Amino acid sequence: SSKSERAMQSLEMSSSTPITEDDTDRGTEGESTSTRNAITIDEMLSLHVGENGKAQLRHFLLSSMAWVPAVMLTLMSVFTERTPEWRCTSDDNILCGIGGNVTDICSLGDDDWEWESKSASVVSEWDLVCNDAWKVTFADSMFFVGFFFGAGILGQLADIKGRWVAMYMSLAIAATGAAASAASLGYWQYLIFKLPIGFGCGGIGVASFVLSTEPLGAKWRAFLGIATQYWWASGICFMSGVAAIVTEWRTLTFFFVFLTGTYAIFSSPLVKESPRWLLISGEVEKAHAILTTYAKVNDKTLPPEGLPPLKLPNENIKTASIRELLPFPSLRRRLVAMAFIFFVNSLVYYGLSLNVGSLGGSIYLNNFLSGLVEMPSYAFAQFAVEAMGRQRTLVLLLAIAGSGCLISGFAQGTAKTVVALAGRFGIAASFNMIFLYTTELFPTVVRSAALGFCSLVARVSGIAAPQIIALQMLEPALPFLIFGGFAVAACLMATSLPETKGVITEDTLEGAEAQSASLNGARNFTRLEESAEEEMLCV
């Protein structure tokens, strides 16, 4: 999901080699500043700029707000592809049932019923029911195909061209695709334009997350990285209210495009490029200028000669590929387990999100409550990973998600909605914390590769989720039972993982494997020092 990408590996670039007394600014030889010791960007934040001052907080709020248009464009299909109200128009009382309460639209002839509003959704406008009902979930899968490629390609763009460029380009692509879809003359045009919407949405979350958290000090990056998701949940609540008022799908889509454009126009001049990316890209002076501006806004007293020169990050850190991890049994088991858990989290989260319409009552209220329940789930995840540990928290959350889905498969009415929301609580919190857990399960040299692989698997399950929802045409309870079964299986898989709270992670594959073997499979395969944890946390 947009949600399935948190781009932790990008923040790992902030790690630098230790400073020695002989370290000086390599980029200013011959200048007066060459006599001053160069310092890392984290030391600059800690000593001179501030780790979370007014400047960074404003930047964080503005750049992380991109999650709101991201969620609107990702989940607007909940409303634009809903099955709206219809009525039986036949004079045959037996055919229409008592009071016209016939529930099976497919049992009626084409002339025996009509939509209350033809323009309410794509379903009513193009009659995507009965034999054409598959086209609705197919369009959702097409969105996630675009998302699959967008997260990878635009994620790379964020490293090559910068976080700012990647975020606003992603917003532009997604909004343009959405506007084109709202102007579609028929279903097949609409289907094609789902690809660029997904492609753009796949890049928004990755770039926004990194852009909003990289200017922060190490101890704030993890905490506020998770907090970015409150925008996502707030966006779900907000769009539910908008959709309840704007009930025509084309108008609603154009309105979401308008809001996306408004955000981009007003925020882009105020949001600055990440100084970490500028430093890594060799634009040291620009990075220095932005940090100087931050220090002034944060009311810090600058040295008479200005901020010290910046030390370039260590570019000699060796990394390994996933293939190099495979010969190590314990690491291989962890990779298989986490890849499956990522797959399940994405499958169940997007499955429940897109299937809100199958719950009883108002689709607008149910979607609003789904967003509302995510907020305490994030807070719970933030607290529980420290109080209970990573592994126990993950097992508990997946158990809640699985139970909620399985019970909602059999429940009816309000009870069905309540237990489905409990499942949403569990899977949203689980999805939120597995990124942190994954960074701690693997040694430094393969951490980014392992996280990238797991995220790739998660994007595949996003494509599958709409097709599982389509199975409700055979049996209404089937999607919930499948989602619940997968969540329970992931819960059982999580019980085999080691605990990583308070743990020092090994740097090498051999070290991690040897440590695991020496502990005989004990849960604490590594002991994580606080400083090391802060350095590698990226969500």
XYZ file of C-alpha atoms in Angstrom:
539
model
C 0.000 0.000 0.000
C 0.808 3.300 -0.143
C 0.634 2.091 3.143
C 2.815 -0.842 2.556
C 5.841 1.331 1.799
C 7.553 3.292 4.536
C 10.953 3.637 2.861
C 12.998 2.853 5.927
C 16.038 2.038 3.900
C 16.207 5.636 2.695
C 16.701 6.901 6.209
C 19.559 4.488 6.814
C 21.620 6.758 4.585
C 21.861 9.082 7.570
C 24.404 6.827 9.290
C 27.966 8.090 9.007
C 31.412 7.039 10.072
C 32.575 8.172 13.527
C 34.253 11.575 13.719
C 37.934 11.697 14.546
C 39.967 14.671 15.640
C 41.564 14.846 12.220
C 38.270 15.010 10.327
C 37.919 18.281 8.464
C 35.673 19.562 5.784
C 36.872 17.901 2.586
C 34.707 20.124 0.422
C 36.156 23.454 1.551
C 39.909 22.917 1.337
C 41.772 26.183 1.141
C 38.947 28.107 2.793
C 38.824 29.337 6.370
C 36.291 26.674 7.296
C 38.772 23.924 6.400
C 40.292 24.285 9.863
C 36.972 23.363 11.504
C 36.037 19.763 12.128
C 33.300 18.449 9.849
C 30.354 16.874 11.623
C 27.591 14.502 10.544
C 24.100 15.728 9.824
C 22.758 14.052 12.991
C 25.405 15.839 15.072
C 24.489 19.091 13.336
C 20.854 18.610 14.315
C 21.717 17.685 17.881
C 24.308 20.401 18.529
C 23.252 23.399 16.438
C 19.902 23.110 14.628
C 17.593 21.237 17.003
C 16.202 17.734 16.470
C 12.536 18.695 16.362
C 12.203 22.450 16.383
C 9.523 24.709 14.918
C 11.077 24.520 11.447
C 11.103 20.726 11.308
C 7.647 20.435 12.832
C 6.169 22.762 10.206
C 8.007 20.857 7.472
C 6.815 17.540 8.935
C 3.165 18.573 9.054
C 3.178 20.023 5.532
C 4.987 17.135 3.838
C 3.285 14.303 5.749
C -0.135 15.822 4.946
C 0.327 14.275 1.484
C -1.082 11.072 3.048
C -4.539 12.720 2.953
C -4.752 13.041 -0.866
C -3.017 9.650 -1.053
C -5.770 7.899 0.893
C -8.536 9.806 -0.909
C -7.253 8.693 -4.314
C -6.493 5.150 -3.067
C -9.820 4.391 -1.383
C -12.249 6.631 -3.302
C -13.432 3.494 -5.129
C -15.236 2.512 -1.923
C -17.740 5.206 -2.915
C -17.276 5.624 -6.665
C -17.692 1.872 -7.238
C -20.419 1.191 -4.687
C -23.719 -0.459 -5.641
C -26.244 2.374 -5.103
C -29.969 2.217 -4.380
C -32.328 0.784 -6.989
C -36.044 0.074 -7.161
C -38.308 -2.547 -8.726
C -40.538 -0.975 -11.394
C -42.592 -4.000 -12.423
C -46.378 -3.982 -11.953
C -46.113 -7.614 -10.883
C -46.404 -7.597 -7.082
C -45.174 -11.168 -6.857
C -42.082 -10.312 -8.923
C -41.253 -7.250 -6.846
C -42.035 -8.874 -3.509
C -44.002 -7.378 -0.647
C -43.547 -3.604 -0.709
C -41.010 -3.860 -3.523
C -38.408 -5.429 -1.210
C -36.895 -7.862 -3.703
C -33.174 -8.142 -2.950
C -31.820 -10.045 -5.964
C -31.424 -7.610 -8.819
C -30.287 -10.407 -11.124
C -33.633 -12.223 -10.794
C -35.398 -9.326 -12.533
C -35.599 -8.496 -16.203
C -33.919 -5.370 -17.560
C -37.270 -3.561 -17.722
C -38.356 -4.554 -14.213
C -35.975 -2.330 -12.203
C -34.073 0.963 -12.368
C -31.392 2.852 -10.458
C -32.442 5.577 -8.031
C -29.624 7.670 -9.523
C -27.878 6.565 -12.688
C -24.864 8.831 -12.002
C -24.286 7.708 -8.404
C -21.394 5.339 -9.206
C -19.651 3.529 -12.030
C -21.806 0.507 -11.168
C -25.070 2.332 -11.853
C -23.771 4.353 -14.810
C -22.484 1.321 -16.716
C -24.709 -1.368 -15.133
C -21.821 -3.335 -13.653
C -24.007 -5.929 -11.960
C -24.772 -9.633 -12.368
C -22.679 -10.918 -15.302
C -20.665 -7.679 -15.396
C -20.017 -7.428 -11.645
C -16.483 -8.814 -12.102
C -15.495 -5.581 -13.828
C -15.657 -3.662 -10.540
C -13.074 -5.756 -8.674
C -11.010 -6.050 -11.851
C -10.693 -2.251 -11.899
C -9.496 -2.308 -8.267
C -6.876 -4.925 -9.114
C -5.757 -2.738 -12.036
C -5.199 0.087 -9.525
C -2.909 -2.151 -7.473
C -1.011 -3.253 -10.583
C -0.221 0.440 -11.091
C 0.619 0.731 -7.399
C 3.035 -2.206 -7.707
C 5.090 -0.448 -10.371
C 4.679 3.050 -8.955
C 6.045 2.187 -5.524
C 9.159 0.705 -7.097
C 9.826 3.202 -9.890
C 8.866 6.380 -8.015
C 10.659 5.079 -4.932
C 13.824 4.912 -7.036
C 13.084 8.386 -8.381
C 13.080 9.666 -4.786
C 16.668 8.445 -4.445
C 17.819 9.726 -7.844
C 16.025 13.058 -8.325
C 15.095 13.874 -4.755
C 12.226 13.347 -2.332
C 10.502 16.645 -3.207
C 10.448 15.901 -6.938
C 9.197 12.343 -6.374
C 6.386 13.374 -4.019
C 4.936 16.132 -6.175
C 5.377 14.140 -9.378
C 3.499 11.244 -7.718
C 0.676 13.569 -6.693
C 0.489 14.984 -10.231
C 0.376 11.534 -11.875
C -2.287 10.209 -9.491
C -4.450 13.347 -9.760
C -4.190 13.425 -13.569
C -5.188 9.766 -13.738
C -8.126 10.378 -11.417
C -9.322 13.378 -13.453
C -9.092 11.317 -16.645
C -11.037 8.469 -15.024
C -13.793 10.899 -14.001
C -14.048 12.035 -17.626
C -14.187 8.477 -18.992
C -16.835 7.771 -21.620
C -17.054 4.093 -20.779
C -15.820 1.294 -18.531
C -12.732 0.345 -20.555
C -11.441 3.915 -20.562
C -12.068 4.039 -16.819
C -10.141 0.786 -16.375
C -7.097 2.084 -18.249
C -6.941 5.236 -16.118
C -6.907 3.171 -12.921
C -3.295 2.324 -13.768
C -1.846 5.873 -13.489
C -3.919 6.521 -10.352
C -2.341 3.474 -8.709
C 1.096 4.305 -10.132
C 1.029 7.782 -8.587
C -0.420 6.637 -5.268
C 2.344 4.044 -5.033
C 4.917 6.821 -4.958
C 3.183 9.382 -2.718
C 3.568 7.495 0.551
C 7.191 6.491 -0.027
C 8.369 10.010 -0.897
C 6.210 11.775 1.693
C 7.401 9.553 4.512
C 11.084 10.053 3.791
C 10.737 13.768 3.025
C 8.847 14.436 6.272
C 11.116 12.452 8.609
C 14.646 12.950 7.263
C 15.116 16.495 8.687
C 14.332 15.163 12.190
C 16.844 14.043 14.800
C 17.354 10.300 15.325
C 15.198 9.988 18.443
C 12.235 11.670 16.710
C 12.335 9.871 13.355
C 10.824 6.627 14.651
C 8.095 8.232 16.766
C 6.927 10.774 14.195
C 7.422 8.290 11.359
C 4.620 6.184 12.814
C 2.617 9.336 13.508
C 2.441 10.100 9.761
C -0.253 7.426 9.587
C -2.666 9.562 11.591
C -3.031 11.625 8.409
C -4.062 8.452 6.573
C -6.746 7.624 9.137
C -7.914 11.253 9.235
C -8.213 11.203 5.449
C -10.482 8.143 5.612
C -12.792 9.934 8.056
C -12.746 13.155 6.008
C -13.504 11.484 2.672
C -16.440 9.623 4.229
C -18.087 12.930 5.131
C -17.398 14.400 1.702
C -18.779 11.327 -0.081
C -21.981 11.470 1.995
C -22.581 14.992 0.634
C -21.215 14.613 -2.917
C -23.060 11.488 -4.054
C -22.274 11.511 -7.802
C -19.085 9.603 -8.583
C -17.690 11.926 -11.251
C -18.199 15.041 -9.112
C -16.679 13.283 -6.085
C -13.610 12.219 -8.062
C -13.098 15.714 -9.476
C -13.434 17.142 -5.960
C -10.695 14.819 -4.659
C -8.530 15.877 -7.612
C -9.203 19.526 -6.748
C -8.176 18.959 -3.115
C -5.012 17.155 -4.243
C -4.097 20.013 -6.568
C -4.829 22.607 -3.893
C -2.550 20.820 -1.435
C 0.238 20.544 -4.006
C 0.026 24.208 -5.079
C 0.019 25.649 -1.567
C 2.525 23.268 0.049
C 5.168 22.948 -2.691
C 6.757 26.409 -2.185
C 6.943 25.833 1.578
C 8.307 22.275 1.625
C 12.089 22.070 1.193
C 14.159 19.195 -0.169
C 15.612 16.772 2.364
C 19.036 18.008 3.537
C 20.109 14.348 3.936
C 19.393 13.659 0.266
C 21.145 16.875 -0.788
C 24.211 15.889 1.220
C 24.326 12.379 -0.246
C 23.841 13.837 -3.744
C 26.850 16.100 -3.307
C 24.859 19.339 -2.971
C 26.528 20.178 0.319
C 25.983 23.951 0.118
C 22.215 23.572 -0.388
C 21.997 21.142 2.541
C 24.002 23.569 4.679
C 21.754 26.491 3.681
C 18.550 24.602 4.593
C 19.983 23.565 7.970
C 21.041 27.174 8.608
C 17.471 28.325 7.869
C 16.099 25.654 10.225
C 18.464 26.785 12.985
C 17.343 30.419 12.631
C 13.634 29.506 12.660
C 14.292 27.333 15.720
C 15.790 30.389 17.469
C 19.198 28.759 17.802
C 22.285 30.929 18.316
C 24.615 30.362 15.378
C 28.425 30.489 15.748
C 29.901 33.762 14.423
C 31.422 31.919 11.456
C 28.178 30.028 10.755
C 27.345 26.363 11.142
C 30.249 23.885 10.987
C 30.882 22.086 7.689
C 29.018 18.840 7.021
C 30.721 15.465 6.862
C 29.694 13.275 3.946
C 28.100 9.946 4.920
C 30.203 6.825 4.723
C 29.778 5.478 1.204
C 31.806 2.336 1.850
C 29.112 0.453 3.761
C 28.834 -2.974 2.168
C 25.368 -4.304 1.464
C 24.219 -7.785 0.530
C 21.430 -9.075 -1.672
C 18.576 -11.343 -0.677
C 20.307 -14.219 -2.487
C 23.275 -13.965 -0.103
C 20.914 -14.393 2.849
C 19.449 -17.709 1.679
C 22.297 -20.052 2.780
C 21.712 -19.053 6.429
C 18.846 -21.174 7.843
C 17.665 -18.913 10.671
C 17.706 -15.781 8.499
C 16.001 -17.668 5.688
C 13.194 -18.722 8.043
C 12.761 -15.150 9.220
C 12.577 -13.878 5.646
C 9.926 -16.434 4.665
C 7.909 -15.663 7.803
C 8.041 -11.879 7.390
C 7.306 -12.030 3.652
C 4.176 -14.070 4.395
C 3.173 -11.715 7.223
C 3.594 -8.696 4.898
C 1.515 -10.495 2.261
C -1.273 -11.137 4.766
C -1.233 -7.623 6.225
C -1.660 -6.000 2.822
C -4.266 -8.569 1.723
C -6.423 -8.192 4.829
C -6.023 -4.423 5.232
C -7.003 -3.558 1.671
C -9.559 -6.355 1.616
C -11.367 -4.912 4.633
C -10.963 -1.347 3.354
C -12.487 -2.038 -0.053
C -15.192 -4.345 1.336
C -16.782 -1.785 3.669
C -19.846 -1.763 1.409
C -20.705 -5.354 2.355
C -21.293 -4.399 6.002
C -24.805 -3.550 7.081
C -25.977 0.033 7.453
C -24.536 3.212 5.963
C -21.398 2.815 3.863
C -20.413 6.372 4.824
C -20.692 5.718 8.562
C -18.916 2.375 8.298
C -16.014 3.885 6.369
C -15.807 6.773 8.847
C -15.691 4.324 11.771
C -13.027 2.292 9.965
C -10.783 5.353 9.807
C -11.645 6.335 13.365
C -10.699 2.931 14.778
C -7.284 3.117 13.116
C -6.196 6.074 15.257
C -6.185 4.231 18.603
C -4.710 1.205 16.815
C -1.599 3.205 15.913
C -1.286 4.489 19.481
C -1.678 0.950 20.805
C 1.037 -0.322 18.453
C 3.435 2.442 19.530
C 2.880 1.602 23.196
C 2.713 -2.192 22.949
C 5.961 -2.717 21.012
C 7.796 -1.184 23.973
C 5.665 -2.595 26.784
C 5.108 -6.122 25.454
C 7.827 -6.534 22.864
C 7.611 -6.780 19.093
C 6.786 -10.460 18.710
C 4.019 -10.647 21.318
C 2.445 -7.469 19.975
C 2.408 -8.836 16.431
C 0.906 -12.181 17.534
C -1.806 -10.397 19.541
C -2.722 -7.987 16.728
C -2.913 -10.702 14.076
C -5.050 -12.789 16.452
C -7.434 -9.847 16.865
C -7.532 -9.306 13.090
C -8.133 -12.993 12.379
C -10.826 -13.363 15.011
C -12.612 -10.217 13.875
C -12.673 -11.344 10.242
C -13.781 -14.920 11.005
C -16.578 -13.876 13.346
C -17.803 -11.150 10.962
C -18.179 -13.860 8.327
C -20.991 -15.375 10.402
C -22.356 -12.321 12.246
C -25.255 -10.187 11.028
C -26.304 -6.549 11.327
C -24.557 -4.326 13.858
C -22.607 -7.246 15.331
C -21.010 -7.857 11.919
C -19.867 -4.244 11.715
C -18.475 -4.244 15.270
C -16.346 -7.374 14.853
C -15.187 -6.237 11.383
C -13.999 -2.988 12.984
C -12.144 -5.035 15.611
C -10.437 -6.848 12.752
C -9.600 -3.489 11.172
C -8.060 -2.347 14.478
C -5.818 -5.398 14.606
C -4.636 -5.360 11.004
C -4.048 -1.574 10.889
C -1.880 -1.719 14.027
C -0.066 -4.810 12.760
C 0.651 -3.215 9.375
C 1.961 -0.173 11.217
C 4.544 -2.024 13.343
C 5.868 -4.775 11.051
C 8.206 -2.345 9.306
C 9.976 -1.630 12.602
C 10.103 -5.336 13.443
C 11.576 -6.255 10.056
C 14.439 -3.753 10.375
C 15.404 -5.401 13.666
C 15.185 -9.004 12.447
C 17.937 -8.719 9.848
C 21.611 -7.672 10.018
C 22.709 -4.303 8.665
C 24.115 -5.540 5.341
C 20.816 -7.062 4.208
C 18.237 -4.981 6.085
C 17.146 -2.782 3.177
C 17.029 -5.730 0.784
C 14.902 -7.777 3.207
C 12.484 -4.907 3.777
C 12.252 -4.209 0.058
C 11.494 -7.862 -0.679
C 8.757 -8.005 1.957
C 7.216 -4.778 0.639
C 7.246 -6.197 -2.890
C 5.328 -9.268 -1.700
C 2.824 -6.990 0.043
C 2.138 -5.131 -3.199
C 1.328 -8.423 -4.917
C -1.335 -9.254 -2.330
C -2.898 -5.827 -2.883
C -3.635 -6.960 -6.438
C -5.230 -10.170 -5.107
C -7.450 -8.537 -2.453
C -10.202 -7.269 -4.833
C -10.476 -10.722 -6.414
C -11.086 -12.308 -3.019
C -13.808 -9.705 -2.416
C -15.373 -10.806 -5.722
C -15.972 -14.247 -4.194
C -18.862 -12.746 -2.208
C -20.930 -13.252 -5.358
C -20.703 -16.983 -4.581
C -21.082 -16.695 -0.810
C -21.271 -13.343 1.085
C -19.241 -14.648 4.050
C -16.400 -16.082 1.936
C -14.118 -12.992 1.732
C -14.214 -12.474 5.510
C -13.464 -16.142 6.132
C -10.513 -16.103 3.724
C -9.102 -12.907 5.226
C -9.572 -14.337 8.715
C -7.920 -17.623 7.784
C -4.880 -15.864 6.353
C -4.594 -13.640 9.452
C -4.692 -16.668 11.768
C -2.035 -18.402 9.648
C 0.171 -15.282 9.868
C -0.423 -15.182 13.634
C 0.852 -18.753 13.947
C 3.809 -17.919 11.703
C 4.677 -14.944 13.951
C 5.027 -17.225 16.990
C 8.208 -18.666 15.428
C 9.949 -15.284 15.235
C 12.486 -14.087 17.843
C 11.963 -11.077 20.089
C 14.063 -8.052 19.123
C 13.162 -5.464 21.758
C 16.270 -3.948 23.337
C 18.562 -5.758 20.971
C 21.953 -5.164 19.302
C 21.679 -6.163 15.665
C 24.615 -7.881 14.048
C 26.147 -6.140 11.045
C 27.015 -9.282 9.065
C 25.080 -12.344 7.909
C 27.619 -14.673 9.495
C 27.441 -12.832 12.804
C 23.639 -12.948 12.924
C 23.564 -16.658 12.068
C 26.279 -17.544 14.601
C 24.562 -15.564 17.321
C 21.240 -17.242 16.583
C 22.836 -20.692 16.640
C 24.692 -20.006 19.889
C 21.425 -19.055 21.542
C 19.855 -22.342 20.375
C 16.950 -20.546 18.798
C 16.392 -18.397 21.865
C 14.245 -15.376 21.158
C 16.855 -12.742 21.975
C 19.202 -13.367 19.067
C 20.515 -9.812 19.369
C 20.509 -7.085 21.991
C 19.613 -3.725 20.583
C 21.294 -0.653 21.995
C 19.133 2.461 22.072
C 21.445 4.454 19.828
C 21.598 1.688 17.260
C 17.824 1.357 17.340
C 17.382 5.051 16.689
C 19.807 4.985 13.798
C 18.036 2.203 11.940
C 14.439 3.054 12.741
C 12.825 4.593 9.766
C 9.158 4.347 10.554
